[in-house]
Coordinates of C-alpha atoms in Angstrom, one line a residue:
Chain A
X1 CA -48.7 2.9 24.4
X2 CA -51.3 5.6 24.8
X3 CA -51.0 7.9 27.8
X4 CA -47.2 7.4 27.9
X5 CA -45.3 10.7 27.2
X6 CA -42.8 8.5 25.3
X7 CA -45.5 7.7 22.8
X8 CA -45.4 11.0 21.1
X9 CA -41.6 10.8 20.5
X10 CA -41.9 7.2 19.4
X11 CA -44.6 8.1 16.9
X12 CA -42.6 11.1 15.6
X13 CA -39.3 9.1 15.4
X14 CA -41.1 6.2 13.7
X15 CA -42.8 8.5 11.3
X16 CA -39.5 10.3 10.5
X17 CA -37.8 7.0 9.8
X18 CA -40.6 5.8 7.6
X19 CA -40.6 9.1 5.6
X20 CA -36.8 9.1 5.3
X21 CA -36.8 5.4 4.2
X22 CA -39.5 6.3 1.6
X23 CA -37.3 9.1 0.3
X24 CA -34.3 6.8 0.0
X25 CA -36.3 4.2 -1.7
X26 CA -37.7 6.6 -4.1
X27 CA -36.4 6.5 -7.7
X28 CA -36.5 9.8 -9.5
X29 CA -33.7 11.6 -11.1
X30 CA -30.4 10.9 -9.2
X31 CA -28.0 13.6 -8.3
X32 CA -24.7 13.0 -9.9
X33 CA -21.9 12.2 -7.5
X34 CA -18.4 13.7 -7.8
X35 CA -15.9 11.3 -9.3
X36 CA -13.3 10.1 -6.9
X37 CA -10.6 11.4 -9.2
X38 CA -8.1 8.8 -8.2
X39 CA -8.5 9.3 -4.5
X40 CA -9.5 6.2 -2.6
X41 CA -11.9 6.5 0.3
X42 CA -10.0 7.5 3.5
X43 CA -10.3 4.2 5.3
X44 CA -8.0 3.0 8.0
X45 CA -9.8 1.1 10.7
X46 CA -10.1 -2.7 10.5
X47 CA -13.9 -2.3 10.4
X48 CA -13.8 0.1 7.5
X49 CA -11.3 -2.1 5.6
X50 CA -13.5 -5.2 6.1
X51 CA -16.6 -3.1 5.2
X52 CA -14.9 -2.2 1.9
X53 CA -14.6 -5.8 1.0
X54 CA -18.3 -6.4 1.9
X55 CA -19.2 -3.4 -0.4
X56 CA -17.1 -4.7 -3.3
X57 CA -18.8 -8.1 -3.1
X58 CA -22.4 -7.0 -2.7
X59 CA -22.8 -3.3 -3.6
X60 CA -20.2 -2.2 -6.1
X61 CA -21.8 -3.6 -9.2
X62 CA -24.9 -1.3 -8.8
X63 CA -23.3 1.6 -7.0
X64 CA -19.8 1.6 -8.5
X65 CA -17.3 3.1 -6.0
X66 CA -20.4 4.6 -4.4
X67 CA -21.4 6.5 -7.5
X68 CA -24.5 6.1 -9.6
X69 CA -24.8 3.3 -12.1
X70 CA -27.5 0.7 -12.3
X71 CA -28.5 2.1 -8.9
X72 CA -28.3 5.6 -7.5
X73 CA -25.2 7.2 -5.9
X74 CA -24.9 6.4 -2.2
X75 CA -21.7 8.3 -1.4
X76 CA -23.8 11.5 -0.9
X77 CA -26.7 10.2 1.1
X78 CA -26.9 11.6 4.7
X79 CA -28.7 8.7 6.2
X80 CA -28.1 7.2 9.6
X81 CA -27.1 3.6 10.1
X82 CA -30.6 2.4 11.0
X83 CA -31.9 3.5 7.6
X84 CA -29.1 1.8 5.8
X85 CA -29.8 -1.4 7.7
X86 CA -33.4 -1.3 6.7
X87 CA -32.5 -0.6 3.0
X88 CA -30.1 -3.5 2.8
X89 CA -32.3 -6.0 4.6
X90 CA -35.6 -5.2 2.8
X91 CA -34.7 -3.3 -0.4
X92 CA -37.7 -1.1 0.6
X93 CA -39.5 -1.8 -2.7
X94 CA -38.0 -0.4 -5.8
X95 CA -35.5 -2.4 -7.8
X96 CA -32.8 -3.0 -5.2
X97 CA -32.7 -6.6 -4.0
X98 CA -32.7 -7.4 -0.3
X99 CA -29.8 -9.0 1.5
X100 CA -30.5 -11.5 4.2
X101 CA -28.3 -12.3 7.1
X102 CA -27.1 -15.2 5.1
X103 CA -25.9 -12.8 2.4
X104 CA -24.5 -10.1 4.7
X105 CA -24.2 -11.1 8.4
X106 CA -25.0 -8.5 11.1
X107 CA -21.3 -8.0 11.7
X108 CA -20.6 -7.5 8.0
X109 CA -23.5 -5.0 7.9
X110 CA -21.9 -3.0 10.7
X111 CA -18.6 -3.1 8.7
X112 CA -20.4 -1.9 5.6
X113 CA -21.9 1.0 7.4
X114 CA -18.5 2.0 8.7
X115 CA -17.1 1.9 5.2
X116 CA -20.0 3.9 3.7
X117 CA -19.6 6.6 6.3
X118 CA -16.0 6.9 5.3
X119 CA -17.0 7.0 1.6
X120 CA -19.4 9.8 2.4
X121 CA -16.7 11.8 4.2
X122 CA -14.6 11.7 1.0
X123 CA -17.5 13.3 -0.9
X124 CA -17.5 17.1 -0.6
Chain B
X1 CA -8.0 16.3 -26.8
X2 CA -6.5 17.6 -23.6
X3 CA -4.8 15.6 -20.9
X4 CA -5.8 18.3 -18.4
X5 CA -9.3 16.9 -18.5
X6 CA -8.1 13.5 -17.3
X7 CA -8.1 12.6 -13.6
X8 CA -5.5 10.2 -12.3
X9 CA -3.4 9.9 -9.1
X10 CA -1.1 13.0 -8.8
X11 CA 2.1 10.9 -9.0
X12 CA 1.3 9.8 -12.5
X13 CA 1.3 11.6 -15.8
X14 CA -0.6 10.8 -19.0
X15 CA 0.2 11.7 -22.6
X16 CA -1.3 10.8 -26.0
X17 CA 1.1 8.9 -28.2
X18 CA -1.1 7.6 -31.0
X19 CA -3.8 9.4 -32.9
X20 CA -6.5 9.0 -35.6
X21 CA -7.0 5.3 -34.9
X22 CA -10.2 3.5 -36.2
X23 CA -11.7 1.1 -33.7
X24 CA -8.5 0.1 -32.0
X25 CA -8.7 -2.8 -29.5
X26 CA -5.2 -3.8 -28.5
X27 CA -1.6 -2.7 -28.1
X28 CA 1.7 -4.6 -27.9
X29 CA 5.3 -3.7 -27.7
X30 CA 8.3 -5.4 -29.3
X31 CA 11.6 -6.1 -27.7
X32 CA 12.9 -2.7 -28.9
X33 CA 10.1 -0.7 -27.4
X34 CA 8.3 -0.3 -30.7
X35 CA 4.6 0.2 -30.2
X36 CA 2.0 -1.6 -32.2
X37 CA -1.8 -1.3 -32.3
X38 CA -4.5 -3.4 -33.9
X39 CA -7.5 -1.7 -35.4
X40 CA -10.3 -4.1 -35.2
X41 CA -12.0 -3.5 -38.5
X42 CA -15.4 -3.8 -36.8
X43 CA -17.6 -2.0 -34.4
X44 CA -21.0 -2.6 -32.8
X45 CA -23.5 -0.6 -34.8
X46 CA -22.3 -2.9 -37.4
X47 CA -19.7 -0.9 -39.2
X48 CA -17.1 -3.0 -41.0
X49 CA -13.7 -1.5 -41.8
X50 CA -10.3 -3.1 -42.6
X51 CA -8.7 -4.7 -39.6
X52 CA -5.0 -3.7 -39.5
X53 CA -1.8 -4.1 -37.5
X54 CA -0.1 -0.7 -37.2
X55 CA 3.3 0.5 -36.0
X56 CA 2.3 3.6 -34.1
X57 CA 4.3 6.8 -33.4
X58 CA 2.9 10.2 -32.5
X59 CA 3.8 11.3 -36.0
X60 CA 2.4 8.4 -38.0
X61 CA 0.6 5.1 -38.1
X62 CA 2.3 2.6 -40.5
X63 CA 0.5 -0.5 -41.7
X64 CA 2.3 -3.8 -41.0
X65 CA -0.5 -6.1 -42.1
X66 CA -4.2 -6.1 -42.8
X67 CA -7.2 -8.4 -43.0
X68 CA -10.5 -8.6 -44.8
X69 CA -14.1 -8.4 -43.4
X70 CA -13.6 -11.0 -40.7
X71 CA -12.9 -8.7 -37.7
X72 CA -12.9 -7.6 -35.1
X73 CA -9.2 -8.0 -34.5
X74 CA -9.7 -8.2 -30.7
X75 CA -6.3 -8.0 -29.1
X76 CA -2.6 -8.6 -29.8
X77 CA 0.4 -10.0 -28.0
X78 CA 4.1 -10.0 -29.0
X79 CA 6.3 -12.9 -28.2
X80 CA 9.5 -14.4 -29.8
X81 CA 9.6 -11.7 -32.4
X82 CA 6.1 -12.2 -33.8
X83 CA 2.6 -11.0 -33.1
X84 CA -0.4 -13.1 -32.2
X85 CA -3.8 -11.6 -33.0
X86 CA -7.3 -12.8 -32.2
X87 CA -9.4 -12.4 -35.3
X88 CA -13.0 -12.0 -33.9
X89 CA -14.7 -13.7 -36.8
X90 CA -18.0 -11.9 -37.2
X91 CA -18.5 -13.1 -40.8
X92 CA -16.4 -16.2 -41.3
X93 CA -15.7 -17.5 -37.8
X94 CA -12.9 -16.7 -35.4
X95 CA -9.2 -17.3 -36.0
X96 CA -5.9 -17.0 -34.2
X97 CA -3.3 -15.3 -36.5
X98 CA 0.4 -15.2 -36.3
X99 CA 1.9 -12.1 -37.9
X100 CA 5.6 -11.5 -38.5
X101 CA 7.4 -8.2 -38.2
X102 CA 7.2 -7.8 -42.0
X103 CA 3.5 -8.5 -42.1
X104 CA 3.3 -12.1 -43.1
X105 CA 0.1 -13.7 -41.8
X106 CA -0.2 -17.4 -40.8
X107 CA -3.5 -18.9 -39.5
X108 CA -2.9 -21.0 -36.3
X109 CA -6.6 -21.8 -35.7
X110 CA -9.8 -21.2 -37.5
X111 CA -13.5 -22.0 -37.5
X112 CA -13.9 -20.8 -34.0
X113 CA -17.6 -20.3 -33.1
X114 CA -18.0 -16.6 -33.5
X115 CA -20.5 -15.1 -36.0
X116 CA -22.6 -13.8 -33.1
X117 CA -22.8 -11.2 -30.4
X118 CA -19.3 -11.9 -29.1
X119 CA -16.0 -12.9 -30.7
X120 CA -12.6 -14.5 -30.4
X121 CA -10.6 -12.4 -27.9
X122 CA -7.3 -12.1 -26.1
X123 CA -4.7 -13.5 -26.7
X124 CA -2.1 -14.0 -24.0
X125 CA 1.0 -16.1 -23.8
X126 CA 1.1 -18.5 -20.9
X127 CA 4.1 -19.6 -18.8
X128 CA 3.8 -22.9 -20.8
X129 CA 4.4 -21.0 -24.0
X130 CA 0.9 -21.7 -25.4
X131 CA -1.4 -19.0 -26.9
X132 CA -4.4 -18.6 -24.6
X133 CA -7.5 -16.9 -26.0
X134 CA -11.2 -16.2 -25.1
X135 CA -14.2 -17.3 -27.2
X136 CA -17.3 -15.4 -26.5
X137 CA -20.9 -16.7 -26.7
X138 CA -23.1 -16.0 -29.6
X139 CA -26.0 -14.8 -27.5
X140 CA -26.7 -12.9 -24.3
X141 CA -28.0 -15.9 -22.3
X142 CA -28.1 -18.9 -24.6
X143 CA -31.4 -18.1 -26.4
X144 CA -31.3 -16.7 -29.9
X145 CA -33.8 -13.8 -30.2
X146 CA -34.8 -10.5 -31.7
X147 CA -31.8 -8.8 -30.0
X148 CA -29.5 -10.8 -32.2
X149 CA -31.1 -9.4 -35.3
X150 CA -30.5 -6.0 -33.9
X151 CA -26.8 -6.9 -33.6
X152 CA -26.9 -7.7 -37.3
X153 CA -25.8 -11.4 -37.5
X154 CA -29.1 -13.2 -37.2
X155 CA -30.2 -12.3 -40.7
X156 CA -26.7 -13.3 -42.0
X157 CA -26.5 -16.6 -40.2
X158 CA -30.0 -17.7 -39.1
X159 CA -28.8 -21.2 -38.1
X160 CA -26.2 -20.1 -35.6
X161 CA -26.5 -21.0 -31.9
X162 CA -24.4 -21.4 -28.8
X163 CA -22.2 -24.4 -28.4
X164 CA -21.4 -25.9 -24.9
X165 CA -18.0 -27.3 -24.1
X166 CA -19.4 -30.5 -22.6
X167 CA -22.8 -32.2 -23.0
X168 CA -25.6 -30.4 -21.2
X169 CA -29.1 -31.5 -20.4
X170 CA -31.8 -29.0 -20.8
X171 CA -34.9 -28.1 -18.8
X172 CA -36.6 -27.7 -22.1
X173 CA -37.7 -24.1 -21.5
X174 CA -38.7 -22.3 -24.8
X175 CA -39.1 -18.5 -25.2
X176 CA -41.6 -16.8 -27.5
X177 CA -40.5 -13.8 -29.6
X178 CA -41.4 -12.1 -32.9
X179 CA -39.7 -13.4 -36.0
X180 CA -37.2 -10.8 -37.2
X181 CA -36.1 -13.0 -40.1
X182 CA -39.4 -13.8 -41.8
X183 CA -41.5 -11.0 -40.2
X184 CA -45.2 -11.3 -39.5
X185 CA -47.1 -11.3 -36.2
X186 CA -47.0 -15.0 -35.3
X187 CA -44.7 -15.7 -32.3
X188 CA -41.8 -18.1 -32.7
X189 CA -40.5 -20.4 -29.9
X190 CA -36.8 -20.9 -29.4
X191 CA -35.0 -23.0 -26.8
X192 CA -31.5 -22.8 -25.4
X193 CA -28.4 -23.8 -27.5
X194 CA -30.4 -24.3 -30.7
X195 CA -31.0 -22.2 -33.8
X196 CA -33.7 -19.5 -33.8
X197 CA -37.2 -20.9 -34.1
X198 CA -36.2 -24.4 -32.8
X199 CA -38.0 -25.8 -29.7
X200 CA -36.4 -28.0 -27.1
X201 CA -37.7 -30.6 -24.8
X202 CA -37.1 -31.4 -21.2
X203 CA -34.2 -33.8 -20.8
X204 CA -32.8 -33.0 -24.3
X205 CA -29.1 -33.3 -24.4
X206 CA -27.0 -30.7 -26.3
X207 CA -23.7 -32.3 -27.3
X208 CA -20.6 -30.5 -26.2
X209 CA -17.7 -29.6 -28.6
X210 CA -14.3 -28.1 -28.6
X211 CA -13.9 -25.3 -29.7
X212 CA -17.0 -24.0 -28.0
X213 CA -18.4 -20.7 -26.9
X214 CA -18.0 -18.9 -23.5
X215 CA -14.6 -20.5 -23.0
X216 CA -10.9 -20.0 -22.6
X217 CA -9.0 -22.1 -25.0
X218 CA -5.3 -22.5 -25.8
X219 CA -3.2 -23.6 -28.8
X220 CA 0.6 -24.2 -29.2
X221 CA 2.5 -21.3 -30.7
X222 CA 3.3 -23.4 -33.8
X223 CA -0.4 -24.3 -34.2
X224 CA -2.0 -27.7 -33.6
X225 CA -4.8 -29.0 -31.4
X226 CA -7.1 -26.5 -29.6
X227 CA -7.5 -27.4 -25.9
X228 CA -10.2 -26.4 -23.5
X229 CA -9.0 -24.5 -20.4
X230 CA -12.2 -23.5 -18.7
X231 CA -15.8 -22.6 -19.7
X232 CA -19.1 -21.1 -18.5
X233 CA -18.0 -17.6 -19.3
X234 CA -20.1 -15.2 -21.4
X235 CA -17.6 -12.9 -23.2
X236 CA -14.1 -13.5 -21.8
X237 CA -12.7 -10.4 -23.5
X238 CA -9.5 -9.6 -21.5
X239 CA -6.9 -12.2 -20.6
X240 CA -3.7 -11.7 -18.7
X241 CA -1.3 -13.7 -16.6
X242 CA -0.3 -12.3 -13.2
X243 CA 3.3 -11.9 -12.2
X244 CA 2.9 -15.2 -10.4
X245 CA 1.8 -16.9 -13.7
X246 CA -1.9 -17.2 -12.8
X247 CA -4.4 -16.6 -15.7
X248 CA -7.2 -14.1 -15.1
X249 CA -10.1 -13.2 -17.3
X250 CA -12.4 -10.2 -17.5
X251 CA -15.8 -11.4 -18.5
X252 CA -18.7 -9.2 -19.6
X253 CA -21.9 -10.0 -17.6
X254 CA -25.4 -10.6 -18.9
X255 CA -27.5 -7.8 -20.4
X256 CA -31.1 -6.9 -19.9
X257 CA -32.1 -7.8 -23.5
X258 CA -33.4 -10.5 -25.7
X259 CA -35.7 -13.4 -25.0
X260 CA -34.1 -14.2 -21.7
X261 CA -33.0 -10.8 -20.3
X262 CA -31.1 -10.8 -17.0
X263 CA -30.9 -7.7 -14.7
X264 CA -28.2 -6.6 -12.4
X265 CA -25.4 -8.8 -13.6
X266 CA -21.9 -7.6 -12.9
X267 CA -18.9 -7.7 -15.2
X268 CA -16.4 -9.9 -13.5
X269 CA -12.8 -10.7 -13.0
X270 CA -12.1 -14.4 -12.6
X271 CA -9.0 -16.5 -11.7
X272 CA -9.0 -19.3 -14.2
X273 CA -8.8 -22.9 -13.0
X274 CA -8.1 -25.6 -15.5
X275 CA -11.3 -27.5 -16.2
X276 CA -13.4 -25.0 -14.2
X277 CA -17.0 -24.0 -15.0
X278 CA -18.0 -20.4 -14.4
X279 CA -21.8 -20.5 -14.6
X280 CA -23.1 -19.2 -17.9
X281 CA -26.0 -19.3 -18.7
X282 CA -27.5 -20.0 -15.3
X283 CA -25.2 -18.1 -12.9
X284 CA -23.9 -14.6 -12.4
X285 CA -21.0 -14.2 -10.0
X286 CA -21.7 -17.6 -8.5
X287 CA -25.4 -16.8 -7.9
X288 CA -28.2 -18.5 -9.7
X289 CA -30.0 -16.1 -12.1
X290 CA -33.3 -17.8 -11.5
X291 CA -34.1 -15.7 -8.6
X292 CA -35.8 -12.3 -7.9
X293 CA -32.7 -10.2 -7.7
X294 CA -31.9 -10.9 -11.4
X295 CA -35.5 -10.3 -12.6
X296 CA -35.6 -7.3 -14.9
X297 CA -38.2 -4.7 -13.8
X298 CA -41.5 -5.4 -15.7
X299 CA -40.2 -8.6 -17.3
X300 CA -40.2 -12.3 -16.4
X301 CA -37.8 -13.8 -13.9
X302 CA -35.1 -15.7 -16.0
X303 CA -35.7 -19.5 -15.7
X304 CA -33.0 -22.0 -15.3
X305 CA -31.9 -23.6 -18.6
X306 CA -29.8 -26.5 -17.5
X307 CA -31.3 -29.5 -15.7
X308 CA -27.9 -30.2 -14.1
X309 CA -25.0 -27.9 -13.4
X310 CA -21.8 -29.2 -15.0
X311 CA -20.2 -28.4 -11.6
X312 CA -20.3 -25.8 -8.9
X313 CA -19.8 -22.4 -10.6
X314 CA -16.6 -20.6 -9.6
X315 CA -17.1 -17.2 -8.1
X316 CA -15.3 -14.1 -9.3
X317 CA -12.4 -12.4 -7.5
X318 CA -13.9 -8.9 -8.3
X319 CA -17.3 -7.5 -9.5
X320 CA -17.3 -4.5 -11.8
X321 CA -20.2 -2.2 -12.4
X322 CA -23.2 -3.6 -14.3
X323 CA -22.9 -2.7 -18.0
X324 CA -19.4 -1.1 -17.5
X325 CA -18.0 -3.3 -20.3
X326 CA -14.8 -4.2 -18.4
X327 CA -12.5 -5.5 -21.1
X328 CA -8.8 -5.6 -21.7
X329 CA -6.4 -5.5 -18.8
X330 CA -2.9 -6.1 -17.6
X331 CA -1.0 -6.6 -14.4
X332 CA 1.6 -4.2 -13.1
X333 CA 4.9 -6.0 -12.7
X334 CA 7.4 -3.3 -11.6
X335 CA 7.9 -1.0 -8.7
X336 CA 8.8 1.6 -11.3
X337 CA 5.1 1.9 -12.0
X338 CA 3.8 0.7 -8.6
X339 CA 0.9 -1.4 -7.5
X340 CA 2.8 -4.6 -8.4
X341 CA 0.4 -7.5 -8.8
X342 CA -2.7 -5.4 -9.3
X343 CA -4.8 -5.6 -12.4
X344 CA -5.5 -2.4 -14.4
X345 CA -8.8 -2.9 -16.3
X346 CA -10.1 -0.8 -19.1
X347 CA -13.9 -0.1 -18.9
X348 CA -15.3 0.6 -22.3
X349 CA -18.5 2.1 -20.9
X350 CA -22.1 1.2 -21.1
X351 CA -23.9 0.6 -24.4
X352 CA -27.3 1.5 -23.0
X353 CA -30.2 1.6 -23.7
X354 CA -30.0 -1.6 -25.9
X355 CA -28.1 -3.6 -23.3
X356 CA -30.3 -2.3 -20.4
X357 CA -30.9 1.0 -18.8
X358 CA -28.9 2.6 -16.0
X359 CA -29.4 5.6 -13.8
X360 CA -26.0 7.0 -14.4
X361 CA -23.2 6.4 -17.0
X362 CA -20.9 3.5 -16.0
X363 CA -17.4 2.7 -17.2
X364 CA -15.3 5.2 -19.3
X365 CA -12.4 4.7 -17.0
X366 CA -9.4 2.5 -16.0
X367 CA -9.7 0.9 -12.6
X368 CA -7.2 -1.1 -10.6
X369 CA -8.0 -4.3 -8.8
X370 CA -6.3 -5.9 -5.9
X371 CA -7.0 -9.5 -6.9
X372 CA -6.3 -10.7 -3.3
X373 CA -9.2 -8.8 -1.8
X374 CA -11.5 -7.9 -4.8
X375 CA -11.2 -4.2 -3.9
X376 CA -11.5 -1.9 -7.0
X377 CA -10.3 1.7 -7.1
X378 CA -10.4 4.4 -9.7
X379 CA -7.2 5.0 -11.6
X380 CA -8.1 7.0 -14.7
X381 CA -11.3 8.9 -15.5
X382 CA -12.5 12.2 -16.8
X383 CA -12.5 15.2 -14.5
X384 CA -15.8 16.8 -13.5
X385 CA -18.9 16.1 -11.4
X386 CA -20.4 13.7 -14.0
X387 CA -19.1 10.4 -15.3
X388 CA -19.0 9.8 -19.0
X389 CA -16.9 9.9 -22.2
X390 CA -15.2 13.1 -23.2
X391 CA -17.6 13.6 -26.1
X392 CA -20.5 13.6 -23.7
X393 CA -18.8 15.8 -21.2
X394 CA -17.6 18.2 -23.9
X395 CA -14.1 17.8 -22.7
X396 CA -10.8 16.6 -24.2
X397 CA -10.3 13.5 -22.0
X398 CA -10.8 9.8 -22.6
X399 CA -13.6 8.3 -24.6
X400 CA -13.8 4.5 -24.3
X401 CA -10.8 2.7 -22.9
X402 CA -10.8 -0.9 -24.2
X403 CA -7.4 -2.4 -23.4
X404 CA -4.4 -1.9 -21.2
X405 CA -0.8 -3.1 -21.6
X406 CA 2.4 -2.5 -19.6
X407 CA 5.6 -2.3 -21.5
X408 CA 8.1 -5.1 -21.1
X409 CA 10.1 -3.2 -18.5
X410 CA 6.9 -2.5 -16.6
X411 CA 7.5 1.3 -16.4
X412 CA 4.8 2.5 -18.7
X413 CA 1.1 1.6 -19.1
X414 CA -0.5 2.0 -22.5
X415 CA -4.3 2.5 -22.7
X416 CA -6.1 1.9 -26.0
X417 CA -9.0 4.3 -26.4
X418 CA -11.5 2.9 -28.9
X419 CA -12.8 6.4 -29.7
X420 CA -16.3 7.8 -29.9
X421 CA -19.3 5.5 -29.9
X422 CA -22.7 7.1 -29.1
X423 CA -25.7 4.9 -28.4
X424 CA -29.4 5.5 -28.8
X425 CA -32.5 3.3 -28.9
X426 CA -31.5 2.5 -32.5
X427 CA -28.1 1.1 -31.3
X428 CA -24.4 2.1 -31.3
X429 CA -23.0 4.7 -33.7
X430 CA -19.2 4.6 -33.9
X431 CA -17.0 7.3 -35.3
X432 CA -14.0 6.3 -37.3
X433 CA -10.6 7.9 -36.7
X434 CA -11.3 9.0 -33.1
X435 CA -9.2 6.3 -31.3
X436 CA -6.2 7.4 -29.3
X437 CA -3.3 5.5 -27.6
X438 CA -2.5 6.9 -24.2
X439 CA 0.7 6.3 -22.2
X440 CA 0.8 6.6 -18.4
X441 CA 4.0 6.8 -16.4
X442 CA 5.0 7.5 -12.9
X443 CA 6.7 10.8 -12.2
X444 CA 9.0 9.2 -9.5
X445 CA 9.7 5.5 -9.1
X446 CA 8.8 3.8 -5.9
X447 CA 6.6 1.1 -4.5
X448 CA 2.9 1.6 -3.7

């Protein structure tokens, strides 16, 4: 890839993703998330509704309602979908398990991302 | 105490209607709307008090009946003019009690396999008229260890062990630990379903019995034979029948403690099938615990204990937060309250660090569950940008919800708040007289 002007952007983008993934995978002291206070996440699309069910089956026990618990809060993480994909599929080290396509299919992962984006929008 | 510190959907209002309760665990209403609470007489942290059935009003708590040191009294239901109470049985074994309105106590069942970490729980009256109840296991994951000495019972009853509901064949795995009974530095090996310090062999058969641990059982209202309904639970604490007559159970999941610690196990809501097996001690939420995702950080991966599964474990309908202690619950039955058919579950809150560490407090709320989809939503919690009991948040809200009950008309929801229990590395420290009974109603009737 050397000599190709795209290389520089590829390297920078890849490096940024790696750094961002490392930050997400980091433990450390979690920031407390705001309680939902009785407000459900503003979901309405079929994809978000399906994503909520994927979340409840696979994620809620460690990230209850997106808040911190056994795992850190995820309703306040400004990460793009590609980072979430990597985190779910590999766990990125740390204590989070990985979820294969047998556990969460590619379609279900897209639905989960749609739901998590809605969850984030409900968090000031 | 201040209801302004409690968050719930804006169309609902909450008020305190019972005060100064010591370790309350259940509420029931009679046919005239009279409100009754059981004080359990026991708290983790090993504090024994007198278990009592109280008639509760904002102005007074009047004793109807009392027990001795065999609590906790873990739940109450009212039917046909009498009360049915699950006596947890920490010292003498579990019992199901029938208590009349004037306080006369009759024992319907006794000798239930309590005297361990978990107790006799429930009860609930089924459509068939029988008394259904839960029987918790004695240990975290079928192996007696040092953690059970920390609970308190191992030094009292050193020969206690879990009892399966049917014959099981073991892999013969043994676990080494220190000896908290005799002391010393020499390790002791203990297998599954046997007393502390007893080894097992591959292929060894442990005979099943009824009554047994980790089970839902039932008995006729008049007393008689105890029947097995389902097993493979860990601590089936909450039992309730849906408006359609289906039995559901709230089961506390594995802890990260003891000789076979298990990490990341959810508390679960199960739909109970007659004769079903729900996975304990080898499955959590339908998933085998002998895999990396359940391996506690820095500890060994839990091995499989049973050479053959009794049957395919049944998966839960909902998965609550790990260590949330999701306990007593009830179904909404009326449009006057809303959310008909949804379960409202009290989450007592974590007892970390002894049960396993978390990054943020979990529980300390009432959640509602759509049992058709498994979707869980917040219903009652404390206001603020942190989760936790009122005492931690320095607010006047809820402490530790432990049970939920709708009145017979379905208009009001009662929440039993156990009161203050702080936890350190040394274990739980409960505070007497801090329990509250909350009542939640809807400001305007209408379906949700």
